[in-house]
Coordinates of C-alpha atoms and ligand atoms in Angstrom, one line a residue:
M1 CA 0.4 0.1 0.1
T2 CA 1.5 3.4 -1.1
P3 CA 2.1 5.6 2.1
S4 CA -0.9 8.3 2.4
K5 CA 0.2 12.1 2.4
D6 CA -0.8 11.9 6.5
D7 CA 1.5 8.7 7.0
Q8 CA 4.4 10.2 5.3
R9 CA 4.6 13.5 7.4
T10 CA 4.5 11.3 10.3
L11 CA 7.2 9.0 9.6
D12 CA 9.2 12.1 7.7
M13 CA 8.5 13.7 11.4
V14 CA 10.2 11.7 13.3
L15 CA 13.3 10.8 10.8
H16 CA 14.3 14.4 10.7
Q17 CA 14.2 14.4 14.2
M18 CA 16.4 11.6 14.4
D19 CA 18.6 12.8 11.8
R20 CA 19.2 16.2 13.8
A21 CA 20.0 14.3 17.1
T22 CA 22.4 12.1 15.0
E23 CA 24.5 15.2 13.9
K24 CA 25.4 16.3 17.7
L25 CA 25.3 13.0 18.7
H26 CA 28.0 11.5 15.8
L27 CA 26.0 7.8 15.8
P28 CA 27.4 4.9 13.5
Q29 CA 25.6 5.3 10.4
S30 CA 24.6 1.7 10.9
L31 CA 23.1 1.9 14.0
L32 CA 20.9 5.1 12.2
A33 CA 20.3 2.6 9.6
I34 CA 18.8 -0.1 12.3
F35 CA 16.8 2.8 14.1
K36 CA 15.1 3.6 10.9
E37 CA 13.4 0.5 9.9
C38 CA 10.8 -1.1 11.8
H39 CA 12.1 -4.7 13.7
R40 CA 9.2 -6.7 13.0
C41 CA 6.1 -5.8 11.0
L42 CA 3.0 -8.6 11.3
T43 CA 0.2 -8.6 9.7
V44 CA -3.1 -10.5 9.5
T45 CA -6.2 -10.8 8.3
F46 CA -8.8 -12.5 9.6
P47 CA -12.5 -13.7 9.6
V48 CA -14.7 -12.4 12.1
R49 CA -19.2 -14.1 12.4
M50 CA -20.8 -10.6 12.9
S51 CA -23.9 -12.4 13.1
D52 CA -25.5 -16.3 12.1
E53 CA -25.5 -15.4 8.2
D54 CA -22.6 -12.7 7.7
V55 CA -18.9 -12.9 8.1
R56 CA -16.5 -10.5 7.8
V57 CA -12.8 -10.5 7.0
F58 CA -10.4 -8.0 8.8
T59 CA -7.1 -6.5 8.5
G60 CA -4.9 -5.7 11.8
F61 CA -0.9 -5.3 12.5
R62 CA 1.3 -5.2 14.7
V63 CA 4.5 -3.6 14.5
Q64 CA 8.1 -3.9 16.7
H65 CA 10.2 -1.3 16.1
N66 CA 13.1 -1.6 18.5
L67 CA 13.7 -4.0 21.4
A68 CA 17.1 -3.7 22.7
R69 CA 16.3 -1.7 25.9
G70 CA 13.2 -4.3 26.8
P71 CA 10.3 -5.7 25.7
A72 CA 7.8 -3.9 23.0
K73 CA 5.3 -1.2 24.0
G74 CA 2.4 0.7 22.1
G75 CA -1.1 0.9 21.7
L76 CA -3.5 -0.8 19.3
R77 CA -6.0 1.4 17.2
Y78 CA -9.2 0.5 15.9
H79 CA -9.8 2.9 13.5
P80 CA -10.6 2.8 9.1
G81 CA -7.6 5.0 8.6
V82 CA -5.2 2.6 10.2
T83 CA -2.2 1.7 8.0
L84 CA 0.9 0.2 8.0
D85 CA 3.3 3.1 7.5
H86 CA 1.3 5.0 10.2
L87 CA 1.8 2.4 12.6
K88 CA 5.7 2.6 11.6
A89 CA 6.1 5.8 12.6
F90 CA 4.5 5.6 15.6
A91 CA 6.3 2.1 16.7
M92 CA 9.3 4.4 15.8
L93 CA 7.7 7.3 18.0
M94 CA 7.4 4.9 21.2
T95 CA 10.9 3.6 21.1
W96 CA 11.9 7.3 21.7
K97 CA 9.2 8.6 24.1
C98 CA 10.1 5.0 26.0
A99 CA 13.9 5.7 26.1
V100 CA 13.4 9.3 27.4
V101 CA 11.9 8.7 30.1
N102 CA 14.0 5.9 30.7
I103 CA 11.3 3.2 30.9
P104 CA 12.9 -0.6 30.0
Y105 CA 10.6 -1.0 26.7
G106 CA 11.4 -0.3 22.8
G107 CA 8.5 0.5 20.7
A108 CA 5.4 -1.1 19.2
K109 CA 1.8 0.1 17.7
G110 CA -0.8 -2.0 16.4
G111 CA -4.0 -1.9 15.5
V112 CA -6.7 -3.2 13.1
V113 CA -8.8 -1.5 10.4
C114 CA -12.6 -1.2 11.0
N115 CA -14.7 1.4 12.5
P116 CA -15.2 0.4 16.2
K117 CA -18.8 2.9 16.0
E118 CA -20.2 0.4 13.7
L119 CA -19.3 -2.5 15.8
T120 CA -22.0 -4.1 18.3
P121 CA -20.3 -4.6 21.5
I122 CA -20.1 -8.7 20.7
Q123 CA -18.7 -7.8 17.5
K124 CA -15.8 -5.8 18.7
E125 CA -15.6 -8.5 21.9
R126 CA -14.9 -11.3 19.0
L127 CA -12.9 -9.0 16.4
T128 CA -10.7 -8.2 19.5
R129 CA -10.4 -12.2 20.8
R130 CA -9.5 -13.0 17.0
F131 CA -7.2 -10.1 16.9
A132 CA -5.3 -11.0 20.2
T133 CA -5.0 -15.1 18.7
E134 CA -3.2 -13.7 15.3
I135 CA -1.1 -11.4 16.9
S136 CA 0.0 -14.0 19.9
L137 CA 2.9 -14.8 18.1
L138 CA 4.3 -11.4 19.0
I139 CA 2.4 -10.6 22.4
G140 CA 3.2 -11.4 25.8
P141 CA 4.4 -10.0 29.2
Q142 CA 8.3 -10.1 28.0
R143 CA 7.5 -9.6 24.7
D144 CA 5.2 -7.0 23.6
I145 CA 2.7 -5.2 25.9
P146 CA -0.5 -3.8 24.5
A147 CA -2.3 -0.8 25.8
P148 CA -5.6 1.5 24.7
D149 CA -5.0 3.9 21.9
V150 CA -7.5 5.5 19.8
G151 CA -10.6 2.9 19.2
T152 CA -9.5 0.7 22.1
D153 CA -10.3 0.9 25.7
A154 CA -9.6 -1.0 29.3
Q155 CA -12.2 -3.3 28.2
V156 CA -10.6 -4.4 24.6
M157 CA -7.4 -4.8 26.9
A158 CA -9.5 -6.9 29.8
W159 CA -10.8 -8.9 26.8
I160 CA -6.7 -9.4 25.2
M161 CA -5.7 -10.2 28.5
D162 CA -8.1 -12.7 29.0
T163 CA -8.0 -14.4 25.3
Y164 CA -4.3 -14.7 26.4
S165 CA -4.7 -16.1 29.6
M166 CA -7.1 -18.5 28.5
H167 CA -4.4 -20.2 25.9
V168 CA -1.6 -20.3 28.5
G169 CA -4.0 -22.1 31.0
Y170 CA -3.6 -19.1 33.8
S171 CA -3.7 -15.3 34.4
V172 CA -1.3 -13.0 32.8
S173 CA -2.7 -9.5 33.7
S174 CA 0.9 -8.4 32.6
V175 CA 0.0 -8.6 28.9
V176 CA -1.7 -5.7 28.1
T177 CA -1.7 -2.3 30.0
G178 CA -4.7 -0.2 30.4
K179 CA -6.6 -2.5 32.5
P180 CA -9.9 -2.0 34.4
V181 CA -8.5 -2.1 38.4
D182 CA -10.6 -5.0 38.9
V183 CA -8.6 -7.3 36.6
G184 CA -4.9 -5.7 37.5
G185 CA -4.8 -2.5 36.3
S186 CA -3.0 0.6 38.2
R187 CA -4.8 3.2 39.6
G188 CA -4.1 6.8 38.2
R189 CA -3.5 5.4 34.9
E190 CA -7.0 7.6 33.5
D191 CA -5.4 11.1 34.0
A192 CA -1.5 10.0 33.8
T193 CA -0.7 12.0 30.4
S194 CA -2.6 15.0 31.8
R195 CA -0.4 14.9 35.3
G196 CA 2.8 13.9 33.5
C197 CA 2.0 17.1 31.4
L198 CA 1.8 18.9 34.9
Y199 CA 4.8 17.7 36.1
A200 CA 6.9 18.5 33.1
L201 CA 5.1 22.1 33.2
A202 CA 6.1 22.8 36.3
E203 CA 9.7 22.1 35.4
A204 CA 9.8 24.6 32.8
M205 CA 8.3 27.2 34.7
R206 CA 11.0 26.4 37.7
D207 CA 13.7 26.6 35.0
Q208 CA 12.4 29.8 34.1
G209 CA 12.4 30.9 38.1
K210 CA 8.6 30.4 38.3
S211 CA 6.0 28.8 40.1
L212 CA 2.8 27.7 38.5
D213 CA 1.1 30.0 41.1
G214 CA -1.6 32.3 38.7
R215 CA 0.1 31.3 35.4
S216 CA -2.6 31.7 32.7
V217 CA -2.3 28.1 30.8
A218 CA -4.3 27.9 27.3
I219 CA -5.6 24.5 26.5
Q220 CA -6.4 23.3 23.2
G221 CA -8.9 20.4 23.5
F222 CA -11.5 18.8 26.1
G223 CA -10.9 15.4 25.4
N224 CA -8.9 13.2 28.1
A225 CA -5.1 14.8 28.1
A226 CA -6.6 18.4 28.0
G227 CA -9.8 17.9 30.0
N228 CA -8.0 16.1 33.0
L229 CA -5.5 19.2 32.4
A230 CA -8.2 21.7 33.0
R231 CA -9.1 19.8 35.5
L232 CA -5.7 19.5 37.4
L233 CA -3.8 22.8 36.7
P234 CA -6.3 24.8 38.7
D235 CA -5.2 22.8 42.1
A236 CA -2.1 23.3 40.9
G237 CA -2.0 27.1 41.6
A238 CA -2.6 28.1 37.6
K239 CA -5.4 29.9 36.0
V240 CA -7.2 28.2 32.7
I241 CA -8.0 30.8 30.4
A242 CA -9.0 28.8 27.3
V243 CA -10.3 25.4 26.3
S244 CA -11.8 24.3 22.9
N245 CA -13.0 21.4 21.0
S246 CA -13.4 20.4 17.3
K247 CA -16.2 23.3 17.0
G248 CA -14.5 26.1 18.7
G249 CA -13.4 27.3 22.0
I250 CA -14.2 29.7 25.2
F251 CA -12.0 31.9 26.9
N252 CA -11.5 33.6 30.4
P253 CA -8.9 35.9 30.9
S254 CA -10.0 35.4 34.5
G255 CA -9.7 31.8 34.5
L256 CA -12.5 29.1 33.6
D257 CA -14.5 27.5 36.3
Y258 CA -13.5 23.7 35.4
R259 CA -16.3 22.0 37.3
R260 CA -18.8 24.5 35.8
V261 CA -17.7 24.3 32.5
A262 CA -17.3 20.7 32.4
E263 CA -21.1 20.3 33.4
H264 CA -22.2 22.3 30.9
F265 CA -20.6 20.6 28.3
H266 CA -22.0 16.8 29.7
R267 CA -25.1 18.8 30.0
E268 CA -25.4 20.9 26.2
G269 CA -22.7 19.0 24.6
T270 CA -20.7 22.1 23.5
L271 CA -18.4 24.5 25.4
E272 CA -20.2 27.4 24.2
G273 CA -22.5 29.5 26.2
A274 CA -20.6 27.9 29.4
P275 CA -20.5 30.1 32.8
E276 CA -18.4 33.3 32.4
S277 CA -16.9 32.7 29.4
V278 CA -16.9 34.4 25.8
P279 CA -16.7 32.2 22.4
I280 CA -13.1 32.0 20.6
T281 CA -11.9 29.9 17.8
N282 CA -9.1 27.3 17.9
E283 CA -7.3 29.8 15.7
E284 CA -7.3 32.7 18.2
L285 CA -6.7 30.1 21.2
L286 CA -3.9 29.3 19.9
T287 CA -2.1 33.0 20.3
L288 CA -3.9 34.2 23.2
D289 CA -1.4 36.4 25.4
C290 CA -0.5 33.4 28.2
D291 CA 2.5 32.3 30.1
A292 CA 1.9 28.4 28.8
L293 CA 0.0 27.0 25.4
I294 CA -0.8 23.5 25.9
P295 CA -2.0 22.2 22.3
A296 CA -4.1 18.5 23.7
A297 CA -5.9 17.8 20.6
I298 CA -4.7 16.9 17.2
E299 CA -1.5 17.3 15.2
D300 CA -0.1 20.2 12.9
Q301 CA -2.3 23.0 15.0
I302 CA 1.1 25.1 15.4
T303 CA 2.1 26.2 11.9
E304 CA 4.1 28.0 9.6
E305 CA 1.2 30.2 9.1
N306 CA 0.5 31.2 12.6
A307 CA 3.4 30.4 14.7
G308 CA 4.8 34.2 14.0
R309 CA 1.4 35.3 16.2
V310 CA 2.3 32.8 19.7
R311 CA 1.8 35.0 22.3
A312 CA 3.1 32.2 25.1
R313 CA 5.7 32.4 26.4
M314 CA 6.2 28.3 26.2
I315 CA 4.4 25.8 24.8
V316 CA 3.9 22.2 26.3
E317 CA 3.2 19.4 24.1
A318 CA 0.3 17.6 25.3
A319 CA -1.0 16.3 21.7
N320 CA 1.4 14.4 19.7
G321 CA 2.8 16.3 16.7
P322 CA 1.0 19.3 17.0
T323 CA 4.0 21.1 16.3
T324 CA 5.2 21.2 12.1
F325 CA 8.7 21.3 11.2
E326 CA 8.4 25.0 9.7
A327 CA 6.9 26.0 12.9
D328 CA 9.5 24.8 15.4
R329 CA 12.1 26.9 13.4
I330 CA 9.9 29.8 13.9
L331 CA 9.2 29.7 17.9
E332 CA 12.9 28.3 18.0
D333 CA 14.4 32.1 16.9
R334 CA 11.7 34.0 18.7
G335 CA 12.9 31.9 21.7
I336 CA 9.8 30.5 22.9
V337 CA 10.2 27.1 24.6
V338 CA 8.7 24.0 23.2
I339 CA 8.5 21.0 25.9
P340 CA 8.3 18.1 22.9
D341 CA 5.4 15.6 23.1
I342 CA 7.8 13.1 23.8
L343 CA 8.4 13.9 26.8
A344 CA 5.9 15.7 27.4
N345 CA 2.9 13.5 27.1
A346 CA 5.3 10.4 28.4
G347 CA 3.0 10.4 31.4
G348 CA 0.5 7.9 29.9
V349 CA 3.2 5.3 29.3
T350 CA 5.2 5.9 31.9
V351 CA 1.6 4.8 34.0
S352 CA 1.7 1.9 31.7
Y353 CA 4.9 0.5 32.9
L354 CA 3.9 0.9 36.6
E355 CA 1.0 -1.2 35.6
W356 CA 3.1 -3.4 34.1
V357 CA 5.4 -3.7 37.5
Q358 CA 2.7 -3.9 39.6
D359 CA 1.1 -7.0 38.1
I360 CA 4.3 -8.4 38.1
Q361 CA 4.8 -8.2 41.5
S362 CA 1.3 -8.7 42.3
Y363 CA 1.5 -5.9 44.9
F364 CA -0.7 -2.8 43.9
W365 CA 0.2 0.9 45.0
T366 CA -1.8 3.3 46.3
S367 CA -3.2 6.8 43.6
D368 CA -0.5 8.8 45.9
E369 CA 2.6 6.0 45.3
V370 CA 1.9 5.8 41.7
Y371 CA 1.8 9.7 41.3
E372 CA 5.1 9.9 43.1
R373 CA 6.4 7.9 41.2
L374 CA 5.3 9.5 37.9
R375 CA 6.2 12.7 39.4
R376 CA 9.9 11.4 39.8
I377 CA 10.1 9.7 36.3
M378 CA 8.8 13.3 34.7
T379 CA 11.0 15.4 36.9
E380 CA 14.1 13.3 36.3
S381 CA 13.5 13.2 32.4
Y382 CA 13.1 17.0 32.0
G383 CA 16.6 17.4 33.8
A384 CA 18.0 15.1 31.8
M385 CA 16.5 16.5 28.4
M386 CA 17.8 19.9 29.8
E387 CA 20.7 18.9 30.3
I388 CA 21.4 18.5 27.3
S389 CA 19.6 21.2 25.5
R390 CA 21.9 23.7 27.4
R391 CA 25.5 21.4 26.9
H392 CA 24.5 21.4 23.1
R393 CA 22.8 24.7 22.5
V394 CA 20.0 22.9 20.9
S395 CA 16.2 22.8 21.2
A396 CA 14.1 20.7 23.9
R397 CA 12.8 18.7 21.2
T398 CA 16.4 17.8 19.6
A399 CA 18.0 17.2 22.9
A400 CA 14.7 14.6 24.4
Y401 CA 15.8 12.8 20.8
M402 CA 19.2 12.8 21.6
L403 CA 18.1 11.5 24.7
A404 CA 16.5 8.7 24.3
M405 CA 18.8 7.8 20.6
E406 CA 21.8 7.4 22.9
R407 CA 19.9 5.6 25.6
V408 CA 19.2 2.9 22.9
A409 CA 22.9 3.0 21.3
K410 CA 24.4 2.5 24.7
A411 CA 21.9 -0.7 24.9
Y412 CA 23.5 -1.6 21.5
E413 CA 26.6 -0.8 22.8
W414 CA 27.0 -2.9 25.0
R415 CA 25.0 -6.0 23.7
G416 CA 26.7 -5.9 20.2
I417 CA 25.1 -7.2 17.0
Y418 CA 24.0 -10.8 17.2
P419 CA 25.7 -13.3 16.1
Ligands
NAD501 P1 -9.4 12.8 23.3 O1 -10.1 12.5 21.9 O2 -9.9 12.3 24.2 O3 -9.5 14.5 23.0 C1 -9.3 15.1 21.5 C2 -9.7 16.5 21.3 O4 -9.5 17.0 20.7 C3 -11.7 16.7 21.7 O5 -11.8 17.4 22.8 C4 -11.9 17.0 20.5 O6 -12.6 18.1 20.5 C5 -10.7 18.1 20.1 N1 -10.3 18.2 18.6 C6 -10.5 17.3 17.5 N2 -10.2 18.3 16.4 C7 -9.9 19.7 16.9 C8 -9.7 20.4 15.9 N3 -9.9 20.4 14.8 N4 -9.4 21.5 16.8 C9 -9.4 21.5 18.0 N5 -9.7 20.7 18.8 C10 -10.1 19.7 18.2 O7 -8.3 12.3 22.5 P2 -7.3 12.5 23.7 O8 -6.5 11.0 24.5 O9 -7.1 13.4 24.7 O10 -5.7 13.0 22.9 C11 -5.6 14.2 22.7 C12 -4.0 13.9 22.0 O11 -2.9 13.6 23.0 C13 -3.5 12.9 21.0 O12 -2.7 13.8 19.8 C14 -3.1 12.1 21.6 O13 -2.3 11.7 20.5 C15 -2.3 12.3 22.2 N6 -2.1 11.8 23.4 C16 -3.1 11.1 24.6 C17 -2.9 10.3 25.6 C18 -3.6 9.5 26.5 O14 -3.5 9.3 27.2 N7 -5.0 10.0 26.0 C19 -1.3 9.9 25.6 C20 -0.5 10.3 24.8 C21 -0.2 11.3 23.8

């Protein structure tokens, strides 16, 4: 299949960042050649009984980018637009994301070409169990540990865990993460990405000699990542002055009241008209005068066209790929600090790792214990990234890739190339 423009852009973006990091790291070309390919790509086609009369054939994939630092880790996506090339790019990103926060995994990604909204619960369960069986060639608690992504959730993870467990004859909760707490999920998983992002933001402020107290933050989005950030930030002292969704946003320079906005949103299904707010467009949100801008919705939002008008003092990328290459250069020239996605949104995979550790030891932590471990990992990773950024005079993004690639390169140095 020829890559679509989007797949190609994601892959180009990752490869471009790897090239920039390599220039500074002086890695051998042979290692870069290894990093630029995915280690294993499994394509499966399988039938699913949709009803007594109807059987449909689905295509699914599991891609493992690199296993040098440990088992593969990455989400499973159920979406009509899933392609192998898209998954390859995301598997690569996962390798660097895991390495930047120093958790012992390589990157993976997988998915099934389907529209989960058109599947009944029983069809979705059958599809999941059959897909789990097909990819059991690769997955396992010490081999490859899937997690939820677009179109999949805790229920899908529970079905995969059950299917795998039935095959081996005993319960193996550590084969997937993002499970319900009742079957070995971790406390604190739901808002882990947002909490991780909050810790990264707090560190970035501290670097500039500021605390979060009274800082104004504009958040693009109001889904899982953005909504939880809008809830958590005021508790940490910051003022959330704007949020949005695909239809547009709302603004209050004195700070939005999260509870009232969420109530309004759940009641009316729209942000517009929320108490004590005025409507703004997504474009206006991105150029608001604020201490921090957190794009937490979709990719390619800060572009060559609007980067010159961004008035935030820093950008923390909760979303994956919200800033284009061209925009990145403009922001860098303007001295606006960008905390890159591979660090800023790594809280989710970090708590996935903590879930796996708890499953393996069969001993579970309280939410506070999970948050404290997450905070320590995010803070240390932020510090390591910024130390490289200062030492090599590179952007935080290039530094994050340098840190990640150097860690994987070290694993190769010690392990050597087999045979
Ligand atoms: P979500 O589907 O829960 O929310 C997405 C939000 O974006 C919604 O509020 C939606 O209305 C909004 N949106 C969609 N199109 C938009 C547009 N054109 N303009 C403005 N807003 C728009 O998704 P999520 O889980 O919150 O993920 C958001 C981003 O964070 C994605 O890039 C995702 O890859 C990244 N991320 C999420 C997690 C996680 O644990 N949820 C982890 C890592 C990275």
